[in-house]
Amino acid sequence: MSDHAAVPPVPPASVVLVSGGSRGLGLAIVTDLLDRGLRVAAFARTVTPQLAKLAEAQPDRAYAGAVDVTDLSATQAFLREVEERLGPVDGLVNNAAVGQDSLHAHTATADVARIVSTNLTAPLQLTRLVVRRMLGRGLRGRIVNVTSICAQRGFPGLVAYSATKGGMDAATRSLARELGGRMLVNAVAPGFFASEMSAVLGPTQLDQIVRRTPTGHLTEPEEVVPVVRMLLCEQTNINGQVIVVDGAASV
Ligand SMILES: NC(=O)c1ccc[n+]([C@@H]2O[C@H](COP(=O)([O-])OP(=O)(O)OC[C@H]3O[C@@H](n4cnc5c(N)ncnc54)[C@H](OP(=O)(O)O)[C@@H]3O)[C@@H](O)[C@H]2O)c1
């Protein structure tokens, strides 16, 4: 006999908060969710013209703000504003992160701390805030953590970064169990894709990655977006999983 009583399926998210939605993968996720008719709030330390344009074009469905994810009280205030404008948040995409391009022995103490606080502590805190509000309202919802193939395979120059992404993968599994089916909690782990974060990779490193990839090209943000959308919107029983999107480069 099962230890768990059956719970009805978690409905699709309707109001989604995307951290780091100003450019790169985050902006692609925001654009896609708005195109599909969801209400979407996004923040980053700087609101780019592209994100501002999206928010201005549809003020009843989109909202953007300049918030540092490591500033817990600013994040909490933004979440309240979002709920006043768009309604209760029932979807969260933890996408904001900072990269790294330094050997561990040469990474400054302050940089290790910044990477851990942005990529691990902050999403854990934001998730806690969102989950508390959802549980308080009796809402069910979806959480998607954007992690990285670096959590599963070793890459020089990315030690602290990889540790944070592995931490989020582990948190994904435990939160999925802890929430007992009231929310679906998953992670998407992309391979390398072109963005401001990966601009530090030189042509030799990029060539090497492409050569190791059976599909013969670097992952595109547009190839990751449908997986995020599925985890937020489709009725599935996927819970506590890390879905790799890297063209089998890591297989
Ligand atoms: N690019 C890759 O090859 C790759 C591969 C695997 C996984 N990923 C993951 O995919 C996600 C998106 O990466 P990306 O390549 O699209 O990166 P990106 O272009 O550098 O975008 C990162 C986003 O996060 C925001 N951000 C960074 N620090 C923040 C902070 N303290 N507070 C609020 N927002 C912050 C940035 O805006 P501001 O700087 O204005 O704050 C930006 O909107 C990340 O989780 C990354 O780890 C990337």
PDB file of C-alpha atoms and ligand atoms in Angstrom:
ATOM      1  CA  MET A   1       0.000   0.000   0.000  1.00  0.00           C
ATOM      2  CA  SER A   2       1.220   3.542  -0.784  1.00  0.00           C
ATOM      3  CA  ASP A   3       2.396   5.819   2.056  1.00  0.00           C
ATOM      4  CA  HIS A   4       0.716   8.713   0.268  1.00  0.00           C
ATOM      5  CA  ALA A   5      -2.926   9.525  -0.343  1.00  0.00           C
ATOM      6  CA  ALA A   6      -3.590  10.354  -4.012  1.00  0.00           C
ATOM      7  CA  VAL A   7      -3.712  14.105  -4.621  1.00  0.00           C
ATOM      8  CA  PRO A   8      -5.366  15.663  -7.666  1.00  0.00           C
ATOM      9  CA  PRO A   9      -3.012  16.853 -10.439  1.00  0.00           C
ATOM     10  CA  VAL A  10      -1.294  20.201  -9.885  1.00  0.00           C
ATOM     11  CA  PRO A  11      -2.976  22.742 -12.180  1.00  0.00           C
ATOM     12  CA  PRO A  12      -0.912  24.715 -14.709  1.00  0.00           C
ATOM     13  CA  ALA A  13       0.697  27.886 -13.386  1.00  0.00           C
ATOM     14  CA  SER A  14      -1.073  31.111 -14.309  1.00  0.00           C
ATOM     15  CA  VAL A  15       1.085  33.827 -12.687  1.00  0.00           C
ATOM     16  CA  VAL A  16       4.799  33.101 -13.021  1.00  0.00           C
ATOM     17  CA  LEU A  17       7.725  34.927 -11.438  1.00  0.00           C
ATOM     18  CA  VAL A  18      10.987  34.666 -13.410  1.00  0.00           C
ATOM     19  CA  SER A  19      14.235  35.752 -11.779  1.00  0.00           C
ATOM     20  CA  GLY A  20      16.891  37.076 -14.159  1.00  0.00           C
ATOM     21  CA  GLY A  21      14.315  37.702 -16.871  1.00  0.00           C
ATOM     22  CA  SER A  22      16.118  40.658 -18.437  1.00  0.00           C
ATOM     23  CA  ARG A  23      18.242  38.875 -21.046  1.00  0.00           C
ATOM     24  CA  GLY A  24      19.495  35.479 -22.203  1.00  0.00           C
ATOM     25  CA  LEU A  25      17.471  32.421 -21.274  1.00  0.00           C
ATOM     26  CA  GLY A  26      15.355  34.305 -18.709  1.00  0.00           C
ATOM     27  CA  LEU A  27      14.143  36.816 -21.317  1.00  0.00           C
ATOM     28  CA  ALA A  28      13.360  33.952 -23.732  1.00  0.00           C
ATOM     29  CA  ILE A  29      11.282  32.258 -20.996  1.00  0.00           C
ATOM     30  CA  VAL A  30       9.396  35.485 -20.198  1.00  0.00           C
ATOM     31  CA  THR A  31       8.665  36.105 -23.903  1.00  0.00           C
ATOM     32  CA  ASP A  32       7.420  32.556 -24.429  1.00  0.00           C
ATOM     33  CA  LEU A  33       5.147  32.515 -21.359  1.00  0.00           C
ATOM     34  CA  LEU A  34       3.604  35.866 -22.339  1.00  0.00           C
ATOM     35  CA  ASP A  35       3.057  34.537 -25.880  1.00  0.00           C
ATOM     36  CA  ARG A  36       1.185  31.588 -24.344  1.00  0.00           C
ATOM     37  CA  GLY A  37      -1.139  33.895 -22.429  1.00  0.00           C
ATOM     38  CA  LEU A  38       0.300  33.592 -18.912  1.00  0.00           C
ATOM     39  CA  ARG A  39       0.766  36.503 -16.554  1.00  0.00           C
ATOM     40  CA  VAL A  40       4.491  36.985 -16.008  1.00  0.00           C
ATOM     41  CA  ALA A  41       6.631  39.056 -13.653  1.00  0.00           C
ATOM     42  CA  ALA A  42      10.372  39.294 -14.131  1.00  0.00           C
ATOM     43  CA  PHE A  43      13.229  41.001 -12.382  1.00  0.00           C
ATOM     44  CA  ALA A  44      16.970  41.512 -12.644  1.00  0.00           C
ATOM     45  CA  ARG A  45      19.329  44.101 -11.213  1.00  0.00           C
ATOM     46  CA  THR A  46      18.838  46.098 -14.413  1.00  0.00           C
ATOM     47  CA  VAL A  47      15.658  46.094 -16.477  1.00  0.00           C
ATOM     48  CA  THR A  48      16.837  45.921 -20.101  1.00  0.00           C
ATOM     49  CA  PRO A  49      14.988  47.797 -22.867  1.00  0.00           C
ATOM     50  CA  GLN A  50      13.736  44.429 -24.208  1.00  0.00           C
ATOM     51  CA  LEU A  51      12.163  43.483 -20.877  1.00  0.00           C
ATOM     52  CA  ALA A  52      10.778  46.999 -20.324  1.00  0.00           C
ATOM     53  CA  LYS A  53       9.172  46.878 -23.785  1.00  0.00           C
ATOM     54  CA  LEU A  54       7.441  43.573 -23.017  1.00  0.00           C
ATOM     55  CA  ALA A  55       6.094  44.905 -19.722  1.00  0.00           C
ATOM     56  CA  GLU A  56       4.932  48.231 -21.206  1.00  0.00           C
ATOM     57  CA  ALA A  57       3.155  46.507 -24.093  1.00  0.00           C
ATOM     58  CA  GLN A  58       0.899  44.445 -21.821  1.00  0.00           C
ATOM     59  CA  PRO A  59       0.674  46.073 -18.386  1.00  0.00           C
ATOM     60  CA  ASP A  60      -2.193  43.856 -17.247  1.00  0.00           C
ATOM     61  CA  ARG A  61      -0.191  40.664 -17.905  1.00  0.00           C
ATOM     62  CA  ALA A  62       3.457  41.588 -17.497  1.00  0.00           C
ATOM     63  CA  TYR A  63       5.422  43.347 -14.786  1.00  0.00           C
ATOM     64  CA  ALA A  64       9.150  44.030 -14.531  1.00  0.00           C
ATOM     65  CA  GLY A  65      11.334  45.413 -11.780  1.00  0.00           C
ATOM     66  CA  ALA A  66      14.954  46.162 -10.920  1.00  0.00           C
ATOM     67  CA  VAL A  67      15.706  43.921  -7.947  1.00  0.00           C
ATOM     68  CA  ASP A  68      18.838  42.195  -6.717  1.00  0.00           C
ATOM     69  CA  VAL A  69      17.924  38.601  -5.934  1.00  0.00           C
ATOM     70  CA  THR A  70      20.381  38.593  -3.013  1.00  0.00           C
ATOM     71  CA  ASP A  71      18.425  41.407  -1.326  1.00  0.00           C
ATOM     72  CA  LEU A  72      15.762  39.442   0.491  1.00  0.00           C
ATOM     73  CA  SER A  73      13.640  42.390   1.603  1.00  0.00           C
ATOM     74  CA  ALA A  74      13.649  43.923  -1.908  1.00  0.00           C
ATOM     75  CA  THR A  75      12.665  40.556  -3.361  1.00  0.00           C
ATOM     76  CA  GLN A  76       9.849  40.233  -0.834  1.00  0.00           C
ATOM     77  CA  ALA A  77       8.593  43.753  -1.628  1.00  0.00           C
ATOM     78  CA  PHE A  78       8.677  42.983  -5.371  1.00  0.00           C
ATOM     79  CA  LEU A  79       6.718  39.772  -4.821  1.00  0.00           C
ATOM     80  CA  ARG A  80       4.011  41.765  -3.014  1.00  0.00           C
ATOM     81  CA  GLU A  81       3.861  44.316  -5.869  1.00  0.00           C
ATOM     82  CA  VAL A  82       3.599  41.489  -8.391  1.00  0.00           C
ATOM     83  CA  GLU A  83       0.693  39.938  -6.496  1.00  0.00           C
ATOM     84  CA  GLU A  84      -1.120  43.276  -6.295  1.00  0.00           C
ATOM     85  CA  ARG A  85      -0.797  43.780 -10.056  1.00  0.00           C
ATOM     86  CA  LEU A  86      -1.056  40.278 -11.501  1.00  0.00           C
ATOM     87  CA  GLY A  87      -2.604  38.121  -8.766  1.00  0.00           C
ATOM     88  CA  PRO A  88      -1.158  35.379  -6.556  1.00  0.00           C
ATOM     89  CA  VAL A  89       2.022  33.820  -7.904  1.00  0.00           C
ATOM     90  CA  ASP A  90       1.666  30.091  -8.539  1.00  0.00           C
ATOM     91  CA  GLY A  91       4.771  29.545 -10.666  1.00  0.00           C
ATOM     92  CA  LEU A  92       8.427  30.349 -10.023  1.00  0.00           C
ATOM     93  CA  VAL A  93      11.410  30.068 -12.341  1.00  0.00           C
ATOM     94  CA  ASN A  94      14.706  30.430 -10.489  1.00  0.00           C
ATOM     95  CA  ASN A  95      16.843  31.497 -13.436  1.00  0.00           C
ATOM     96  CA  ALA A  96      19.017  34.402 -12.204  1.00  0.00           C
ATOM     97  CA  ALA A  97      22.617  33.413 -11.708  1.00  0.00           C
ATOM     98  CA  VAL A  98      26.146  34.645 -12.132  1.00  0.00           C
ATOM     99  CA  GLY A  99      28.854  32.702 -13.945  1.00  0.00           C
ATOM    100  CA  GLN A 100      32.479  32.060 -13.207  1.00  0.00           C
ATOM    101  CA  ASP A 101      35.667  31.883 -15.211  1.00  0.00           C
ATOM    102  CA  SER A 102      38.465  31.340 -12.742  1.00  0.00           C
ATOM    103  CA  LEU A 103      40.396  28.408 -11.347  1.00  0.00           C
ATOM    104  CA  HIS A 104      39.241  27.672  -7.808  1.00  0.00           C
ATOM    105  CA  ALA A 105      42.632  28.406  -6.254  1.00  0.00           C
ATOM    106  CA  HIS A 106      42.616  31.811  -7.947  1.00  0.00           C
ATOM    107  CA  THR A 107      39.017  32.789  -7.177  1.00  0.00           C
ATOM    108  CA  ALA A 108      38.807  35.588  -4.618  1.00  0.00           C
ATOM    109  CA  THR A 109      37.006  34.825  -1.357  1.00  0.00           C
ATOM    110  CA  ALA A 110      34.481  37.560  -2.142  1.00  0.00           C
ATOM    111  CA  ASP A 111      33.758  36.016  -5.554  1.00  0.00           C
ATOM    112  CA  VAL A 112      33.093  32.562  -4.081  1.00  0.00           C
ATOM    113  CA  ALA A 113      30.692  34.221  -1.614  1.00  0.00           C
ATOM    114  CA  ARG A 114      28.960  36.216  -4.389  1.00  0.00           C
ATOM    115  CA  ILE A 115      28.464  33.146  -6.572  1.00  0.00           C
ATOM    116  CA  VAL A 116      27.068  31.105  -3.678  1.00  0.00           C
ATOM    117  CA  SER A 117      24.788  33.885  -2.443  1.00  0.00           C
ATOM    118  CA  THR A 118      23.390  34.658  -5.924  1.00  0.00           C
ATOM    119  CA  ASN A 119      23.066  31.136  -7.304  1.00  0.00           C
ATOM    120  CA  LEU A 120      22.225  29.109  -4.199  1.00  0.00           C
ATOM    121  CA  THR A 121      21.238  31.116  -1.106  1.00  0.00           C
ATOM    122  CA  ALA A 122      19.054  33.616  -2.997  1.00  0.00           C
ATOM    123  CA  PRO A 123      16.975  31.066  -4.964  1.00  0.00           C
ATOM    124  CA  LEU A 124      16.491  29.012  -1.794  1.00  0.00           C
ATOM    125  CA  GLN A 125      15.206  32.135  -0.001  1.00  0.00           C
ATOM    126  CA  LEU A 126      13.004  33.203  -2.920  1.00  0.00           C
ATOM    127  CA  THR A 127      11.564  29.703  -3.198  1.00  0.00           C
ATOM    128  CA  ARG A 128      10.826  29.744   0.525  1.00  0.00           C
ATOM    129  CA  LEU A 129       8.983  33.080   0.209  1.00  0.00           C
ATOM    130  CA  VAL A 130       6.930  31.923  -2.770  1.00  0.00           C
ATOM    131  CA  VAL A 131       6.109  28.511  -1.275  1.00  0.00           C
ATOM    132  CA  ARG A 132       5.026  30.079   2.035  1.00  0.00           C
ATOM    133  CA  ARG A 133       2.665  32.442   0.215  1.00  0.00           C
ATOM    134  CA  MET A 134       1.261  29.660  -1.944  1.00  0.00           C
ATOM    135  CA  LEU A 135       0.721  27.343   1.025  1.00  0.00           C
ATOM    136  CA  GLY A 136      -0.815  30.206   3.034  1.00  0.00           C
ATOM    137  CA  ARG A 137      -3.392  30.728   0.299  1.00  0.00           C
ATOM    138  CA  GLY A 138      -3.994  27.029  -0.222  1.00  0.00           C
ATOM    139  CA  LEU A 139      -2.567  27.374  -3.744  1.00  0.00           C
ATOM    140  CA  ARG A 140      -0.831  24.620  -5.641  1.00  0.00           C
ATOM    141  CA  GLY A 141       1.849  25.434  -8.173  1.00  0.00           C
ATOM    142  CA  ARG A 142       5.014  24.772 -10.090  1.00  0.00           C
ATOM    143  CA  ILE A 143       8.659  25.538  -9.418  1.00  0.00           C
ATOM    144  CA  VAL A 144      11.394  25.262 -12.039  1.00  0.00           C
ATOM    145  CA  ASN A 145      15.047  25.700 -11.145  1.00  0.00           C
ATOM    146  CA  VAL A 146      17.422  26.476 -13.989  1.00  0.00           C
ATOM    147  CA  THR A 147      20.597  24.623 -13.086  1.00  0.00           C
ATOM    148  CA  SER A 148      23.350  23.404 -15.406  1.00  0.00           C
ATOM    149  CA  ILE A 149      25.086  20.409 -16.844  1.00  0.00           C
ATOM    150  CA  CYS A 150      28.025  21.632 -14.715  1.00  0.00           C
ATOM    151  CA  ALA A 151      26.299  20.076 -11.712  1.00  0.00           C
ATOM    152  CA  GLN A 152      26.711  16.637 -13.272  1.00  0.00           C
ATOM    153  CA  ARG A 153      29.972  16.875 -15.227  1.00  0.00           C
ATOM    154  CA  GLY A 154      33.230  18.572 -14.302  1.00  0.00           C
ATOM    155  CA  PHE A 155      34.388  21.759 -16.018  1.00  0.00           C
ATOM    156  CA  PRO A 156      37.573  23.614 -15.024  1.00  0.00           C
ATOM    157  CA  GLY A 157      37.032  27.239 -14.042  1.00  0.00           C
ATOM    158  CA  LEU A 158      33.513  26.591 -12.750  1.00  0.00           C
ATOM    159  CA  VAL A 159      34.046  25.008  -9.318  1.00  0.00           C
ATOM    160  CA  ALA A 160      31.941  27.350  -7.141  1.00  0.00           C
ATOM    161  CA  TYR A 161      29.352  27.765  -9.919  1.00  0.00           C
ATOM    162  CA  SER A 162      29.015  23.973 -10.307  1.00  0.00           C
ATOM    163  CA  ALA A 163      28.628  23.577  -6.545  1.00  0.00           C
ATOM    164  CA  THR A 164      25.698  26.018  -6.509  1.00  0.00           C
ATOM    165  CA  LYS A 165      23.967  24.264  -9.405  1.00  0.00           C
ATOM    166  CA  GLY A 166      24.461  20.859  -7.739  1.00  0.00           C
ATOM    167  CA  GLY A 167      22.983  22.355  -4.579  1.00  0.00           C
ATOM    168  CA  MET A 168      19.884  23.485  -6.469  1.00  0.00           C
ATOM    169  CA  ASP A 169      19.506  20.042  -8.089  1.00  0.00           C
ATOM    170  CA  ALA A 170      19.606  18.465  -4.622  1.00  0.00           C
ATOM    171  CA  ALA A 171      17.142  21.036  -3.233  1.00  0.00           C
ATOM    172  CA  THR A 172      14.797  20.280  -6.149  1.00  0.00           C
ATOM    173  CA  ARG A 173      14.536  16.614  -5.145  1.00  0.00           C
ATOM    174  CA  SER A 174      14.052  17.270  -1.433  1.00  0.00           C
ATOM    175  CA  LEU A 175      11.484  20.051  -1.958  1.00  0.00           C
ATOM    176  CA  ALA A 176       9.494  17.837  -4.319  1.00  0.00           C
ATOM    177  CA  ARG A 177       9.269  15.197  -1.594  1.00  0.00           C
ATOM    178  CA  GLU A 178       8.626  17.729   1.175  1.00  0.00           C
ATOM    179  CA  LEU A 179       5.705  19.341  -0.651  1.00  0.00           C
ATOM    180  CA  GLY A 180       3.970  15.987  -1.001  1.00  0.00           C
ATOM    181  CA  GLY A 181       2.536  16.580  -4.463  1.00  0.00           C
ATOM    182  CA  ARG A 182       1.009  19.986  -3.635  1.00  0.00           C
ATOM    183  CA  MET A 183       3.511  21.499  -6.053  1.00  0.00           C
ATOM    184  CA  LEU A 184       5.639  20.091  -8.845  1.00  0.00           C
ATOM    185  CA  VAL A 185       9.290  20.986  -8.343  1.00  0.00           C
ATOM    186  CA  ASN A 186      11.784  20.287 -11.112  1.00  0.00           C
ATOM    187  CA  ALA A 187      15.052  21.509 -12.563  1.00  0.00           C
ATOM    188  CA  VAL A 188      16.180  22.061 -16.129  1.00  0.00           C
ATOM    189  CA  ALA A 189      19.917  21.653 -16.702  1.00  0.00           C
ATOM    190  CA  PRO A 190      21.014  23.171 -20.014  1.00  0.00           C
ATOM    191  CA  GLY A 191      24.306  22.540 -21.729  1.00  0.00           C
ATOM    192  CA  PHE A 192      26.321  25.581 -22.776  1.00  0.00           C
ATOM    193  CA  PHE A 193      24.435  28.149 -24.854  1.00  0.00           C
ATOM    194  CA  ALA A 194      25.488  31.546 -26.179  1.00  0.00           C
ATOM    195  CA  SER A 195      24.717  34.364 -23.715  1.00  0.00           C
ATOM    196  CA  GLU A 196      26.460  37.074 -21.755  1.00  0.00           C
ATOM    197  CA  MET A 197      27.316  34.431 -19.131  1.00  0.00           C
ATOM    198  CA  SER A 198      29.038  32.051 -21.549  1.00  0.00           C
ATOM    199  CA  ALA A 199      30.764  34.854 -23.519  1.00  0.00           C
ATOM    200  CA  VAL A 200      33.901  34.075 -21.496  1.00  0.00           C
ATOM    201  CA  LEU A 201      34.305  30.798 -23.412  1.00  0.00           C
ATOM    202  CA  GLY A 202      36.774  31.114 -26.273  1.00  0.00           C
ATOM    203  CA  PRO A 203      36.292  29.675 -29.779  1.00  0.00           C
ATOM    204  CA  THR A 204      38.469  26.628 -28.913  1.00  0.00           C
ATOM    205  CA  GLN A 205      36.288  25.714 -25.912  1.00  0.00           C
ATOM    206  CA  LEU A 206      33.089  26.237 -27.908  1.00  0.00           C
ATOM    207  CA  ASP A 207      34.443  24.086 -30.792  1.00  0.00           C
ATOM    208  CA  GLN A 208      35.309  21.354 -28.297  1.00  0.00           C
ATOM    209  CA  ILE A 209      31.786  21.373 -26.845  1.00  0.00           C
ATOM    210  CA  VAL A 210      30.209  21.252 -30.307  1.00  0.00           C
ATOM    211  CA  ARG A 211      32.481  18.357 -31.338  1.00  0.00           C
ATOM    212  CA  ARG A 212      31.382  16.416 -28.233  1.00  0.00           C
ATOM    213  CA  THR A 213      27.709  17.037 -28.992  1.00  0.00           C
ATOM    214  CA  PRO A 214      25.941  14.375 -31.105  1.00  0.00           C
ATOM    215  CA  THR A 215      23.381  16.923 -32.351  1.00  0.00           C
ATOM    216  CA  GLY A 216      26.318  18.991 -33.647  1.00  0.00           C
ATOM    217  CA  HIS A 217      25.381  22.385 -32.254  1.00  0.00           C
ATOM    218  CA  LEU A 218      25.397  24.329 -29.016  1.00  0.00           C
ATOM    219  CA  THR A 219      22.089  24.322 -27.156  1.00  0.00           C
ATOM    220  CA  GLU A 220      19.923  27.345 -28.041  1.00  0.00           C
ATOM    221  CA  PRO A 221      17.778  29.076 -25.374  1.00  0.00           C
ATOM    222  CA  GLU A 222      14.794  28.333 -27.670  1.00  0.00           C
ATOM    223  CA  GLU A 223      15.523  24.614 -27.164  1.00  0.00           C
ATOM    224  CA  VAL A 224      15.344  24.967 -23.380  1.00  0.00           C
ATOM    225  CA  VAL A 225      12.246  27.175 -23.228  1.00  0.00           C
ATOM    226  CA  PRO A 226       9.717  24.451 -24.253  1.00  0.00           C
ATOM    227  CA  VAL A 227      10.917  22.238 -21.406  1.00  0.00           C
ATOM    228  CA  VAL A 228      10.453  25.046 -18.875  1.00  0.00           C
ATOM    229  CA  ARG A 229       7.001  25.738 -20.323  1.00  0.00           C
ATOM    230  CA  MET A 230       6.034  22.069 -20.113  1.00  0.00           C
ATOM    231  CA  LEU A 231       7.059  21.878 -16.461  1.00  0.00           C
ATOM    232  CA  LEU A 232       5.031  25.016 -15.693  1.00  0.00           C
ATOM    233  CA  CYS A 233       1.956  24.363 -17.798  1.00  0.00           C
ATOM    234  CA  GLU A 234       1.431  20.757 -18.829  1.00  0.00           C
ATOM    235  CA  GLN A 235      -0.278  18.092 -16.788  1.00  0.00           C
ATOM    236  CA  THR A 236       2.537  15.650 -16.098  1.00  0.00           C
ATOM    237  CA  ASN A 237       3.643  13.540 -13.171  1.00  0.00           C
ATOM    238  CA  ILE A 238       7.217  14.842 -13.508  1.00  0.00           C
ATOM    239  CA  ASN A 239       8.350  15.824 -10.024  1.00  0.00           C
ATOM    240  CA  GLY A 240      11.761  16.130  -8.368  1.00  0.00           C
ATOM    241  CA  GLN A 241      13.596  15.635 -11.667  1.00  0.00           C
ATOM    242  CA  VAL A 242      16.535  17.317 -13.340  1.00  0.00           C
ATOM    243  CA  ILE A 243      15.984  17.396 -17.088  1.00  0.00           C
ATOM    244  CA  VAL A 244      19.173  17.817 -19.111  1.00  0.00           C
ATOM    245  CA  VAL A 245      18.941  19.748 -22.393  1.00  0.00           C
ATOM    246  CA  ASP A 246      22.353  19.469 -24.031  1.00  0.00           C
ATOM    247  CA  GLY A 247      22.054  17.434 -27.225  1.00  0.00           C
ATOM    248  CA  ALA A 248      23.663  14.469 -25.393  1.00  0.00           C
ATOM    249  CA  ALA A 249      26.988  16.320 -25.062  1.00  0.00           C
ATOM    250  CA  SER A 250      27.283  14.906 -21.551  1.00  0.00           C
ATOM    251  CA  VAL A 251      26.093  11.368 -22.269  1.00  0.00           C
TER     252      VAL A 251
HETATM  253  N1  LIG B   1      24.805  30.318 -20.719  1.00  0.00           N
HETATM  254  C1  LIG B   1      25.063  29.050 -20.509  1.00  0.00           C
HETATM  255  O1  LIG B   1      25.876  28.438 -21.209  1.00  0.00           O
HETATM  256  C2  LIG B   1      24.320  28.297 -19.417  1.00  0.00           C
HETATM  257  C3  LIG B   1      24.441  26.915 -19.378  1.00  0.00           C
HETATM  258  C4  LIG B   1      23.748  26.197 -18.398  1.00  0.00           C
HETATM  259  C5  LIG B   1      22.969  26.855 -17.499  1.00  0.00           C
HETATM  260  N2  LIG B   1      22.854  28.218 -17.554  1.00  0.00           N
HETATM  261  C6  LIG B   1      21.983  28.861 -16.573  1.00  0.00           C
HETATM  262  O2  LIG B   1      20.928  29.485 -17.277  1.00  0.00           O
HETATM  263  C7  LIG B   1      20.456  30.617 -16.517  1.00  0.00           C
HETATM  264  C8  LIG B   1      20.438  31.847 -17.404  1.00  0.00           C
HETATM  265  O3  LIG B   1      21.760  32.082 -17.852  1.00  0.00           O
HETATM  266  P1  LIG B   1      22.110  33.034 -19.097  1.00  0.00           P
HETATM  267  O4  LIG B   1      23.218  32.379 -19.832  1.00  0.00           O
HETATM  268  O5  LIG B   1      20.869  33.426 -19.785  1.00  0.00           O
HETATM  269  O6  LIG B   1      22.787  34.248 -18.274  1.00  0.00           O
HETATM  270  P2  LIG B   1      22.811  35.816 -18.519  1.00  0.00           P
HETATM  271  O7  LIG B   1      22.577  36.166 -19.948  1.00  0.00           O
HETATM  272  O8  LIG B   1      24.071  36.282 -17.849  1.00  0.00           O
HETATM  273  O9  LIG B   1      21.523  36.294 -17.672  1.00  0.00           O
HETATM  274  C9  LIG B   1      21.504  36.178 -16.270  1.00  0.00           C
HETATM  275  C10 LIG B   1      20.281  36.880 -15.749  1.00  0.00           C
HETATM  276  O10 LIG B   1      20.311  36.838 -14.318  1.00  0.00           O
HETATM  277  C11 LIG B   1      20.273  38.191 -13.841  1.00  0.00           C
HETATM  278  N3  LIG B   1      21.002  38.293 -12.582  1.00  0.00           N
HETATM  279  C12 LIG B   1      22.296  38.010 -12.339  1.00  0.00           C
HETATM  280  N4  LIG B   1      22.593  38.326 -11.064  1.00  0.00           N
HETATM  281  C13 LIG B   1      21.463  38.791 -10.487  1.00  0.00           C
HETATM  282  C14 LIG B   1      21.135  39.293  -9.212  1.00  0.00           C
HETATM  283  N5  LIG B   1      22.043  39.383  -8.226  1.00  0.00           N
HETATM  284  N6  LIG B   1      19.865  39.687  -8.967  1.00  0.00           N
HETATM  285  C15 LIG B   1      18.920  39.620  -9.947  1.00  0.00           C
HETATM  286  N7  LIG B   1      19.180  39.165 -11.186  1.00  0.00           N
HETATM  287  C16 LIG B   1      20.439  38.760 -11.455  1.00  0.00           C
HETATM  288  C17 LIG B   1      20.889  39.037 -14.963  1.00  0.00           C
HETATM  289  O11 LIG B   1      20.523  40.408 -14.904  1.00  0.00           O
HETATM  290  P3  LIG B   1      21.405  41.529 -14.120  1.00  0.00           P
HETATM  291  O12 LIG B   1      22.847  41.217 -14.393  1.00  0.00           O
HETATM  292  O13 LIG B   1      20.937  42.848 -14.661  1.00  0.00           O
HETATM  293  O14 LIG B   1      21.060  41.378 -12.676  1.00  0.00           O
HETATM  294  C18 LIG B   1      20.245  38.359 -16.152  1.00  0.00           C
HETATM  295  O15 LIG B   1      18.890  38.753 -16.282  1.00  0.00           O
HETATM  296  C19 LIG B   1      21.386  30.729 -15.322  1.00  0.00           C
HETATM  297  O16 LIG B   1      20.808  30.082 -14.200  1.00  0.00           O
HETATM  298  C20 LIG B   1      22.621  29.964 -15.771  1.00  0.00           C
HETATM  299  O17 LIG B   1      23.365  29.467 -14.673  1.00  0.00           O
HETATM  300  C21 LIG B   1      23.521  28.959 -18.493  1.00  0.00           C
END
